[in-house]
């Protein structure tokens, strides 16, 4: 129909994006600059006053929210999705950052792999950083990284008590030289 499509980003005082807004159709066809002070109001009006005729969802939350740590690291803690039912106070993804809790016990049992593709025991407590994510349904994934920032293991929840594990092995120059997929980990009996 030739109308302008407006896309905008609003940053907080730390340069982060706490809300990611969906683009919207303006009433203009000239492509001229739009005052950012009016963009949020106009965008909300566009999405909340739609009908089925224009095939645009009618939604009062046409954005995705993100909540960050208050620490200097400013890492993501919660991530919502676009739409009224998927904001950070409803259905959302969470992220937790911690250290591994033990050497061979519980869920933090992480094998040490060397460059020859053989294992050499388990990592001790606090040797690894763990990024623990949970999706809207509560399914978790854990990513274990070493002190050099290399990803060693990704553990993805399949059922309440079952996880798929993928190990990553590298050489002395930090190049990934092999990946041990979940079925191979199960066959090896780790």
XYZ file of N, CA, C and O in Angstrom:
760
model
N 0.814 -1.204 0.000
C 0.000 0.000 0.000
C 0.858 1.270 0.000
O 0.329 2.361 0.009
N 2.166 1.136 -0.003
C 3.055 2.287 -0.124
C 3.294 3.078 1.146
O 3.976 4.097 1.122
N 2.754 2.651 2.275
C 2.935 3.408 3.518
C 4.305 3.111 4.125
O 4.902 2.074 3.891
N 4.802 4.051 4.913
C 6.103 3.913 5.569
C 6.052 2.848 6.667
O 5.063 2.740 7.387
N 7.123 2.082 6.795
C 7.289 1.130 7.891
C 8.289 1.746 8.862
O 9.410 2.089 8.479
N 7.879 1.886 10.107
C 8.707 2.530 11.122
C 9.283 1.468 12.053
O 8.564 0.640 12.603
N 10.587 1.511 12.235
C 11.283 0.633 13.160
C 12.158 1.512 14.044
O 12.857 2.390 13.540
N 12.112 1.297 15.343
C 12.886 2.151 16.240
C 13.421 1.341 17.410
O 12.927 0.259 17.717
N 14.436 1.886 18.076
C 15.047 1.266 19.245
C 15.196 2.318 20.319
O 15.617 3.440 20.045
N 14.854 1.964 21.541
C 15.011 2.868 22.675
C 16.020 2.250 23.637
O 15.885 1.086 24.020
N 17.039 3.029 24.034
C 18.101 2.550 24.907
C 17.936 3.130 26.313
O 17.438 4.233 26.473
N 18.401 2.376 27.324
C 18.413 2.934 28.673
C 19.715 3.715 28.887
O 20.537 3.830 27.968
N 19.929 4.206 30.096
C 21.102 5.052 30.353
C 22.433 4.304 30.260
O 23.489 4.923 30.220
N 22.384 2.968 30.219
C 23.603 2.170 30.093
C 23.827 1.678 28.663
O 24.729 0.878 28.416
N 22.981 2.095 27.746
C 23.115 1.687 26.353
C 22.526 0.316 26.056
O 22.780 -0.263 25.014
N 21.731 -0.206 26.976
C 21.084 -1.502 26.779
C 19.710 -1.296 26.155
O 19.168 -0.197 26.169
N 19.133 -2.385 25.650
C 17.805 -2.326 25.044
C 16.844 -3.106 25.938
O 16.713 -4.326 25.797
N 16.168 -2.425 26.890
C 15.261 -3.130 27.787
C 13.952 -3.568 27.127
O 13.285 -4.469 27.597
N 13.580 -2.919 26.018
C 12.396 -3.304 25.247
C 12.750 -3.270 23.766
O 13.276 -2.283 23.278
N 12.454 -4.369 23.081
C 12.653 -4.428 21.630
C 11.268 -4.307 20.994
O 10.420 -5.182 21.178
N 11.045 -3.226 20.277
C 9.731 -2.927 19.713
C 9.570 -3.501 18.311
O 10.514 -3.482 17.517
N 8.361 -3.964 18.010
C 8.049 -4.419 16.659
C 7.921 -3.208 15.727
O 7.503 -2.141 16.158
N 8.252 -3.366 14.467
C 8.024 -2.273 13.514
C 6.518 -2.111 13.283
O 5.734 -3.007 13.558
N 6.134 -0.948 12.765
C 4.716 -0.702 12.495
C 4.554 0.135 11.223
O 5.495 0.748 10.736
N 3.353 0.142 10.728
C 3.024 0.885 9.506
C 2.534 2.277 9.887
O 1.606 2.429 10.671
N 3.160 3.305 9.319
C 2.759 4.685 9.574
C 1.657 5.087 8.590
O 1.412 4.408 7.599
N 1.036 6.205 8.876
C 0.004 6.704 7.966
C 0.612 7.511 6.820
O -0.083 7.882 5.883
N 1.921 7.743 6.869
C 2.598 8.548 5.844
C 3.179 7.668 4.737
O 3.364 6.469 4.915
N 3.480 8.306 3.626
C 4.101 7.600 2.496
C 5.337 8.338 2.001
O 5.838 8.059 0.927
N 5.840 9.274 2.805
C 6.922 10.147 2.362
C 8.313 9.711 2.803
O 9.305 10.198 2.281
N 8.398 8.857 3.801
C 9.697 8.423 4.294
C 10.407 9.463 5.131
O 11.604 9.358 5.350
N 9.707 10.468 5.622
C 10.329 11.532 6.410
C 10.558 11.070 7.852
O 9.950 10.109 8.321
N 11.414 11.794 8.542
C 11.768 11.511 9.935
C 10.533 11.593 10.834
O 9.723 12.501 10.730
N 10.411 10.633 11.740
C 9.318 10.600 12.713
C 9.892 10.933 14.088
O 10.928 10.391 14.481
N 9.229 11.795 14.828
C 9.668 12.179 16.171
C 9.639 10.960 17.084
O 8.591 10.338 17.258
N 10.781 10.576 17.683
C 10.819 9.390 18.542
C 9.880 9.487 19.747
O 9.437 8.469 20.260
N 9.582 10.704 20.204
C 8.686 10.864 21.350
C 7.300 10.315 21.047
O 6.584 9.867 21.949
N 6.915 10.296 19.787
C 5.590 9.800 19.400
C 5.608 8.347 18.941
O 4.547 7.741 18.779
N 6.779 7.783 18.721
C 6.880 6.450 18.131
C 6.233 5.367 18.996
O 5.501 4.520 18.486
N 6.475 5.378 20.304
C 5.924 4.341 21.173
C 4.400 4.408 21.199
O 3.724 3.387 21.075
N 3.846 5.605 21.335
C 2.391 5.774 21.362
C 1.763 5.352 20.046
O 0.752 4.645 20.023
N 2.365 5.752 18.949
C 1.835 5.410 17.623
C 1.938 3.904 17.381
O 1.011 3.289 16.842
N 3.040 3.309 17.791
C 3.218 1.863 17.615
C 2.190 1.094 18.429
O 1.567 0.154 17.945
N 1.973 1.478 19.669
C 0.981 0.805 20.512
C -0.414 0.947 19.918
O -1.187 -0.006 19.879
N -0.737 2.118 19.423
C -2.036 2.343 18.796
C -2.210 1.458 17.565
O -3.287 0.905 17.332
N -1.151 1.312 16.778
C -1.209 0.481 15.573
C -1.554 -0.965 15.924
O -2.399 -1.586 15.286
N -0.907 -1.521 16.954
C -1.120 -2.924 17.290
C -2.367 -3.174 18.143
O -2.904 -4.267 18.141
N -2.835 -2.170 18.885
C -3.991 -2.400 19.761
C -5.328 -2.041 19.120
O -6.369 -2.302 19.698
N -5.317 -1.468 17.924
C -6.585 -1.097 17.285
C -6.755 -1.781 15.938
O -7.416 -1.252 15.053
N -6.176 -2.941 15.784
C -6.260 -3.647 14.510
C -7.475 -4.548 14.424
O -8.024 -4.979 15.427
N -7.825 -4.835 13.201
C -8.933 -5.740 12.921
C -8.391 -6.922 12.135
O -7.244 -6.916 11.694
N -9.229 -7.910 11.915
C -8.786 -9.067 11.137
C -8.619 -8.720 9.664
O -7.958 -9.436 8.927
N -9.189 -7.613 9.232
C -9.099 -7.218 7.820
C -7.662 -6.919 7.397
O -7.268 -7.221 6.272
N -6.861 -6.311 8.283
C -5.485 -5.971 7.897
C -4.466 -7.034 8.312
O -3.280 -6.854 8.155
N -4.950 -8.124 8.883
C -4.123 -9.288 9.221
C -2.938 -8.974 10.141
O -1.866 -9.531 10.025
N -3.137 -8.052 11.064
C -2.132 -7.716 12.069
C -2.698 -8.122 13.425
O -3.859 -7.863 13.725
N -1.883 -8.758 14.251
C -2.344 -9.189 15.575
C -2.757 -7.989 16.412
O -2.107 -6.944 16.388
N -3.848 -8.149 17.146
C -4.305 -7.120 18.073
C -3.649 -7.420 19.414
O -3.965 -8.420 20.053
N -2.718 -6.580 19.847
C -1.933 -6.867 21.040
C -1.564 -5.576 21.751
O -1.178 -4.600 21.113
N -1.652 -5.606 23.086
C -1.307 -4.407 23.855
C 0.155 -4.384 24.286
O 0.595 -3.453 24.940
N 0.924 -5.420 23.920
C 2.353 -5.480 24.258
C 3.171 -5.850 23.022
O 3.758 -6.932 22.958
N 3.262 -4.958 22.031
C 4.014 -5.274 20.806
C 5.523 -5.055 20.963
O 6.160 -4.335 20.208
N 6.066 -5.676 21.988
C 7.493 -5.539 22.281
C 7.933 -6.736 23.097
O 7.111 -7.493 23.602
N 9.239 -6.916 23.227
C 9.819 -7.964 24.075
C 10.683 -7.286 25.126
O 11.516 -6.445 24.795
N 10.480 -7.636 26.389
C 11.243 -7.030 27.480
C 12.449 -7.883 27.858
O 12.415 -9.108 27.750
N 13.491 -7.203 28.333
C 14.690 -7.869 28.832
C 15.064 -7.239 30.167
O 15.076 -6.017 30.290
N 15.354 -8.081 31.157
C 15.841 -7.585 32.451
C 17.302 -7.981 32.602
O 17.672 -9.112 32.310
N 18.120 -7.028 33.074
C 19.566 -7.221 33.188
C 20.013 -7.246 34.644
O 19.347 -6.709 35.517
N 21.198 -7.820 34.879
C 21.840 -7.751 36.186
C 22.168 -6.298 36.493
O 22.452 -5.509 35.584
N 22.188 -5.967 37.779
C 22.610 -4.621 38.167
C 24.117 -4.546 38.373
O 24.644 -3.510 38.724
N 24.818 -5.649 38.139
C 26.270 -5.675 38.288
C 26.925 -5.016 37.069
O 26.273 -4.800 36.045
N 28.209 -4.727 37.138
C 28.907 -4.163 35.984
C 28.897 -5.091 34.759
O 29.094 -4.652 33.639
N 28.660 -6.380 34.963
C 28.622 -7.311 33.833
C 27.382 -7.132 32.974
O 27.390 -7.455 31.791
N 26.292 -6.640 33.563
C 25.048 -6.340 32.860
C 24.546 -7.510 32.018
O 24.093 -7.344 30.888
N 24.595 -8.701 32.570
C 24.143 -9.874 31.836
C 22.625 -9.993 31.906
O 21.991 -9.503 32.830
N 22.048 -10.678 30.925
C 20.602 -10.872 30.868
C 20.166 -11.835 31.969
O 20.780 -12.884 32.169
N 19.077 -11.482 32.681
C 18.499 -12.350 33.701
C 17.168 -12.941 33.247
O 16.878 -14.095 33.514
N 16.343 -12.117 32.588
C 15.041 -12.556 32.082
C 14.865 -12.013 30.671
O 15.229 -10.877 30.396
N 14.262 -12.841 29.825
C 13.988 -12.419 28.450
C 12.557 -12.805 28.115
O 12.218 -13.976 28.108
N 11.735 -11.804 27.869
C 10.360 -12.055 27.452
C 10.283 -12.142 25.944
O 11.247 -11.871 25.233
N 9.124 -12.501 25.472
C 8.878 -12.556 24.032
C 7.926 -11.447 23.627
O 7.417 -10.705 24.467
N 7.672 -11.352 22.350
C 6.743 -10.343 21.846
C 5.324 -10.781 22.157
O 4.958 -11.935 21.967
N 4.519 -9.863 22.652
C 3.107 -10.138 22.878
C 2.709 -10.063 24.335
O 3.542 -10.129 25.242
N 1.403 -9.918 24.544
C 0.868 -9.715 25.879
C 1.129 -10.886 26.821
O 1.378 -10.696 27.998
N 1.118 -12.105 26.346
C 1.305 -13.251 27.223
C 2.738 -13.674 27.448
O 2.985 -14.686 28.106
N 3.701 -12.911 26.938
C 5.096 -13.371 26.991
C 6.056 -12.319 27.546
O 7.220 -12.291 27.192
N 5.587 -11.476 28.430
C 6.446 -10.462 29.024
C 7.170 -11.045 30.235
O 6.907 -12.168 30.658
N 8.090 -10.280 30.822
C 8.951 -10.801 31.893
C 8.217 -11.037 33.205
O 8.817 -11.516 34.154
N 6.936 -10.730 33.275
C 6.155 -11.053 34.468
C 5.174 -12.191 34.193
O 4.326 -12.485 35.013
N 5.274 -12.834 33.021
C 4.353 -13.914 32.654
C 5.152 -15.123 32.181
O 5.761 -15.802 32.981
N 5.150 -15.388 30.883
C 5.921 -16.490 30.296
C 7.216 -15.909 29.745
O 7.181 -15.090 28.843
N 8.339 -16.351 30.280
C 9.616 -15.754 29.898
C 10.737 -16.771 30.057
O 10.560 -17.826 30.659
N 11.887 -16.410 29.524
C 13.090 -17.218 29.673
C 13.937 -16.601 30.777
O 13.980 -15.384 30.918
N 14.603 -17.450 31.555
C 15.478 -16.944 32.606
C 16.905 -17.429 32.370
O 17.124 -18.455 31.735
N 17.841 -16.684 32.926
C 19.248 -17.054 32.847
C 19.844 -16.877 34.239
O 19.595 -15.878 34.909
N 20.613 -17.868 34.670
C 21.288 -17.820 35.955
C 22.773 -18.087 35.703
O 23.117 -18.953 34.908
N 23.627 -17.345 36.373
C 25.070 -17.493 36.209
C 25.666 -17.968 37.538
O 25.377 -17.402 38.583
N 26.470 -19.011 37.464
C 27.064 -19.564 38.679
C 28.323 -20.351 38.325
O 28.686 -20.459 37.170
N 28.967 -20.924 39.356
C 30.107 -21.827 39.156
C 29.620 -23.258 39.278
O 28.571 -23.518 39.872
N 30.397 -24.194 38.724
C 30.013 -25.598 38.887
C 30.143 -25.986 40.355
O 30.938 -25.422 41.096
N 29.320 -26.958 40.767
C 29.206 -27.259 42.196
C 29.974 -28.478 42.665
O 30.019 -28.726 43.854
N 30.532 -29.252 41.762
C 31.236 -30.409 42.287
C 31.970 -31.203 41.244
O 31.807 -31.013 40.054
N 32.807 -32.092 41.726
C 33.602 -32.936 40.838
C 33.000 -34.327 40.777
O 33.292 -35.172 41.603
N 32.132 -34.526 39.809
C 31.556 -35.846 39.603
C 30.313 -36.137 40.408
O 29.851 -37.255 40.440
N 29.754 -35.158 41.083
C 28.547 -35.395 41.858
C 27.407 -34.515 41.347
O 27.615 -33.383 40.938
N 26.207 -35.062 41.374
C 25.038 -34.271 40.990
C 25.029 -33.861 39.541
O 25.666 -34.468 38.688
N 24.309 -32.785 39.249
C 24.136 -32.366 37.864
C 25.363 -31.685 37.266
O 25.424 -31.481 36.066
N 26.319 -31.315 38.066
C 27.495 -30.623 37.549
C 28.656 -31.563 37.239
O 29.812 -31.157 37.192
N 28.394 -32.811 37.044
C 29.410 -33.798 36.681
C 29.862 -33.524 35.244
O 29.119 -33.738 34.293
N 31.066 -32.984 35.091
C 31.586 -32.613 33.777
C 32.923 -33.306 33.542
O 33.879 -33.114 34.299
N 32.989 -34.099 32.487
C 34.215 -34.825 32.153
C 35.297 -33.884 31.633
O 35.006 -32.919 30.925
N 36.542 -34.193 31.966
C 37.693 -33.493 31.382
C 38.124 -34.275 30.153
O 38.449 -35.461 30.248
N 38.114 -33.629 29.001
C 38.581 -34.258 27.758
C 39.912 -33.643 27.380
O 40.120 -32.452 27.531
N 40.821 -34.458 26.879
C 42.095 -33.897 26.409
C 42.116 -33.901 24.879
O 41.200 -34.405 24.237
N 43.144 -33.358 24.300
C 43.194 -33.185 22.845
C 43.246 -34.503 22.077
O 42.953 -34.546 20.887
N 43.575 -35.594 22.759
C 43.614 -36.890 22.071
C 42.242 -37.559 22.037
O 42.087 -38.631 21.462
N 41.227 -36.931 22.674
C 39.879 -37.472 22.647
C 39.586 -38.458 23.748
O 38.590 -39.176 23.692
N 40.426 -38.502 24.776
C 40.175 -39.381 25.914
C 39.832 -38.527 27.133
O 40.143 -37.341 27.171
N 39.198 -39.156 28.126
C 38.805 -38.396 29.318
C 39.840 -38.571 30.421
O 40.561 -39.554 30.467
N 39.868 -37.554 31.285
C 40.849 -37.546 32.367
C 40.170 -37.080 33.659
O 40.529 -36.050 34.218
N 39.140 -37.793 34.102
C 38.445 -37.443 35.339
C 37.393 -36.364 35.135
O 36.886 -36.158 34.031
N 37.094 -35.654 36.216
C 36.048 -34.627 36.216
C 36.613 -33.298 36.698
O 37.605 -33.248 37.407
N 35.932 -32.224 36.339
C 36.321 -30.900 36.819
C 35.934 -30.751 38.292
O 34.864 -31.194 38.706
N 36.781 -30.090 39.057
C 36.524 -29.836 40.475
C 35.542 -28.678 40.624
O 35.308 -27.911 39.689
N 34.986 -28.539 41.825
C 34.063 -27.443 42.122
C 34.733 -26.098 41.849
O 35.929 -25.924 42.105
N 33.980 -25.183 41.292
C 34.397 -23.803 40.993
C 35.447 -23.695 39.893
O 36.041 -22.634 39.720
N 35.691 -24.771 39.158
C 36.620 -24.714 38.027
C 35.957 -24.143 36.772
O 36.640 -23.647 35.886
N 34.624 -24.239 36.693
C 33.906 -23.845 35.479
C 32.828 -22.815 35.778
O 32.287 -22.762 36.881
N 32.507 -22.019 34.766
C 31.365 -21.114 34.837
C 30.185 -21.827 34.195
O 30.337 -22.498 33.173
N 29.006 -21.662 34.795
C 27.802 -22.310 34.289
C 26.767 -21.237 33.971
O 26.469 -20.396 34.820
N 26.274 -21.267 32.748
C 25.159 -20.408 32.358
C 23.951 -21.327 32.256
O 23.905 -22.213 31.412
N 23.010 -21.121 33.155
C 21.837 -21.985 33.243
C 20.629 -21.217 32.724
O 20.245 -20.195 33.276
N 20.059 -21.714 31.646
C 18.896 -21.066 31.053
C 17.669 -21.939 31.197
O 17.756 -23.164 31.202
N 16.513 -21.291 31.333
C 15.242 -22.013 31.380
C 14.280 -21.327 30.420
O 14.177 -20.092 30.408
N 13.596 -22.117 29.599
C 12.646 -21.535 28.656
C 11.286 -21.335 29.325
O 11.126 -21.566 30.523
N 10.306 -20.901 28.537
C 8.979 -20.593 29.063
C 8.306 -21.810 29.702
O 7.483 -21.669 30.591
N 8.660 -23.010 29.263
C 8.067 -24.236 29.798
C 8.856 -24.792 30.985
O 8.489 -25.812 31.553
N 9.957 -24.142 31.357
C 10.765 -24.598 32.480
C 11.858 -25.578 32.107
O 12.571 -26.072 32.977
N 12.022 -25.898 30.819
C 13.104 -26.787 30.381
C 14.426 -26.043 30.489
O 14.532 -24.888 30.085
N 15.430 -26.716 31.010
C 16.710 -26.043 31.252
C 17.787 -26.478 30.270
O 17.749 -27.566 29.709
N 18.736 -25.595 30.099
C 19.963 -25.937 29.391
C 21.103 -25.325 30.189
O 20.965 -24.237 30.748
N 22.193 -26.069 30.277
C 23.359 -25.605 31.013
C 24.547 -25.580 30.070
O 24.788 -26.556 29.355
N 25.279 -24.480 30.073
C 26.485 -24.359 29.266
C 27.655 -24.169 30.227
O 27.668 -23.231 31.026
N 28.613 -25.075 30.149
C 29.790 -25.044 31.016
C 30.974 -24.508 30.226
O 31.292 -25.020 29.150
N 31.617 -23.471 30.745
C 32.789 -22.891 30.093
C 33.948 -22.862 31.078
O 33.742 -22.757 32.290
N 35.156 -22.948 30.538
C 36.330 -22.904 31.412
C 36.760 -21.458 31.641
O 36.108 -20.516 31.178
N 37.864 -21.283 32.334
C 38.322 -19.941 32.694
C 38.829 -19.137 31.503
O 38.989 -17.925 31.588
N 39.055 -19.800 30.372
C 39.456 -19.105 29.150
C 38.248 -18.756 28.267
O 38.401 -18.218 27.190
N 37.049 -19.105 28.746
C 35.833 -18.802 28.006
C 35.465 -19.834 26.952
O 34.579 -19.610 26.142
N 36.147 -20.985 26.948
C 35.858 -22.033 25.971
C 34.685 -22.880 26.443
O 34.663 -23.333 27.583
N 33.711 -23.089 25.563
C 32.578 -23.944 25.899
C 33.030 -25.394 25.899
O 33.586 -25.876 24.920
N 32.790 -26.084 27.014
C 33.210 -27.475 27.157
C 32.045 -28.445 27.030
O 32.209 -29.556 26.533
N 30.880 -28.024 27.510
C 29.720 -28.913 27.546
C 28.444 -28.109 27.453
O 28.322 -27.050 28.079
N 27.497 -28.626 26.675
C 26.139 -28.093 26.688
C 25.230 -29.243 27.086
O 25.242 -30.300 26.471
N 24.459 -29.025 28.148
C 23.550 -30.037 28.681
C 22.126 -29.511 28.516
O 21.748 -28.524 29.133
N 21.338 -30.167 27.663
C 19.987 -29.728 27.325
C 18.967 -30.704 27.912
O 19.065 -31.901 27.684
N 17.983 -30.192 28.650
C 16.963 -31.037 29.258
C 16.011 -31.584 28.197
O 15.481 -30.843 27.374
N 15.802 -32.906 28.224
C 14.858 -33.552 27.306
C 13.549 -33.872 28.015
O 12.469 -33.614 27.492
N 13.649 -34.479 29.195
C 12.497 -34.774 30.047
C 12.867 -34.339 31.455
O 13.960 -33.811 31.678
N 11.993 -34.613 32.420
C 12.243 -34.166 33.798
C 13.600 -34.619 34.333
O 14.266 -33.873 35.041
N 14.037 -35.841 33.977
C 15.294 -36.362 34.512
C 16.291 -36.783 33.440
O 17.255 -37.484 33.733
N 16.063 -36.396 32.194
C 16.933 -36.816 31.097
C 17.518 -35.593 30.400
O 16.793 -34.654 30.084
N 18.832 -35.660 30.167
C 19.527 -34.557 29.497
C 20.324 -35.090 28.312
O 20.840 -36.201 28.351
N 20.444 -34.276 27.278
C 21.336 -34.575 26.161
C 22.606 -33.766 26.388
O 22.545 -32.559 26.627
N 23.760 -34.418 26.328
C 25.034 -33.747 26.578
C 25.872 -33.730 25.311
O 26.029 -34.753 24.655
N 26.418 -32.562 24.997
C 27.325 -32.408 23.871
C 28.632 -31.826 24.406
O 28.641 -30.723 24.969
N 29.720 -32.582 24.240
C 31.035 -32.122 24.684
C 31.814 -31.543 23.506
O 31.667 -31.996 22.375
N 32.652 -30.540 23.795
C 33.487 -29.892 22.779
C 34.940 -30.027 23.203
O 35.301 -29.680 24.330
N 35.773 -30.536 22.306
C 37.195 -30.705 22.600
C 38.032 -29.807 21.709
O 37.702 -29.598 20.542
N 39.100 -29.266 22.264
C 39.955 -28.383 21.456
C 41.423 -28.748 21.602
O 41.801 -29.519 22.470
N 42.214 -28.174 20.716
C 43.654 -28.399 20.767
C 44.308 -27.312 21.624
O 43.621 -26.486 22.223
N 45.613 -27.289 21.642
C 46.335 -26.324 22.478
C 46.260 -24.895 21.952
O 46.617 -23.963 22.658
N 45.781 -24.730 20.714
C 45.604 -23.391 20.141
C 44.150 -22.927 20.263
O 43.734 -21.969 19.624
N 43.362 -23.627 21.076
C 41.954 -23.315 21.329
C 41.057 -23.470 20.113
O 40.024 -22.810 20.006
N 41.427 -24.329 19.181
C 40.568 -24.634 18.031
C 39.776 -25.895 18.347
O 40.336 -26.877 18.840
N 38.465 -25.871 18.054
C 37.658 -27.070 18.286
C 38.114 -28.135 17.308
O 38.138 -27.931 16.103
N 38.491 -29.285 17.852
C 38.968 -30.363 16.984
C 38.014 -31.560 16.977
O 38.102 -32.405 16.106
N 37.117 -31.617 17.942
C 36.092 -32.664 17.911
C 34.898 -32.240 18.760
O 35.002 -31.412 19.657
N 33.752 -32.825 18.415
C 32.511 -32.644 19.164
C 31.976 -34.032 19.461
O 31.873 -34.873 18.569
N 31.660 -34.286 20.722
C 31.104 -35.575 21.124
C 29.596 -35.363 21.280
O 29.147 -34.718 22.235
N 28.792 -35.883 20.329
C 27.346 -35.644 20.367
C 26.655 -36.487 21.442
O 27.235 -37.451 21.964
N 25.402 -36.138 21.765
C 24.685 -36.815 22.852
C 24.631 -38.334 22.735
O 24.842 -39.038 23.735
N 24.373 -38.882 21.563
C 24.283 -40.348 21.442
C 25.633 -41.008 21.727
O 25.676 -42.092 22.317
N 26.721 -40.373 21.355
C 28.055 -40.932 21.628
C 28.339 -40.883 23.129
O 28.925 -41.812 23.685
N 27.915 -39.808 23.798
C 28.119 -39.706 25.250
C 27.368 -40.825 25.957
O 27.898 -41.477 26.857
N 26.137 -41.111 25.522
C 25.352 -42.194 26.120
C 26.019 -43.546 25.876
O 26.153 -44.367 26.782
N 26.501 -43.770 24.654
C 27.156 -45.050 24.326
C 28.437 -45.253 25.141
O 28.785 -46.379 25.468
N 29.134 -44.162 25.453
C 30.370 -44.279 26.240
C 30.080 -44.485 27.718
O 30.985 -44.728 28.504
N 28.831 -44.297 28.110
C 28.453 -44.561 29.498
C 28.901 -43.537 30.502
O 29.110 -43.853 31.662
N 29.083 -42.284 30.060
C 29.495 -41.257 31.024
C 28.285 -40.855 31.811
O 28.239 -40.092 32.650
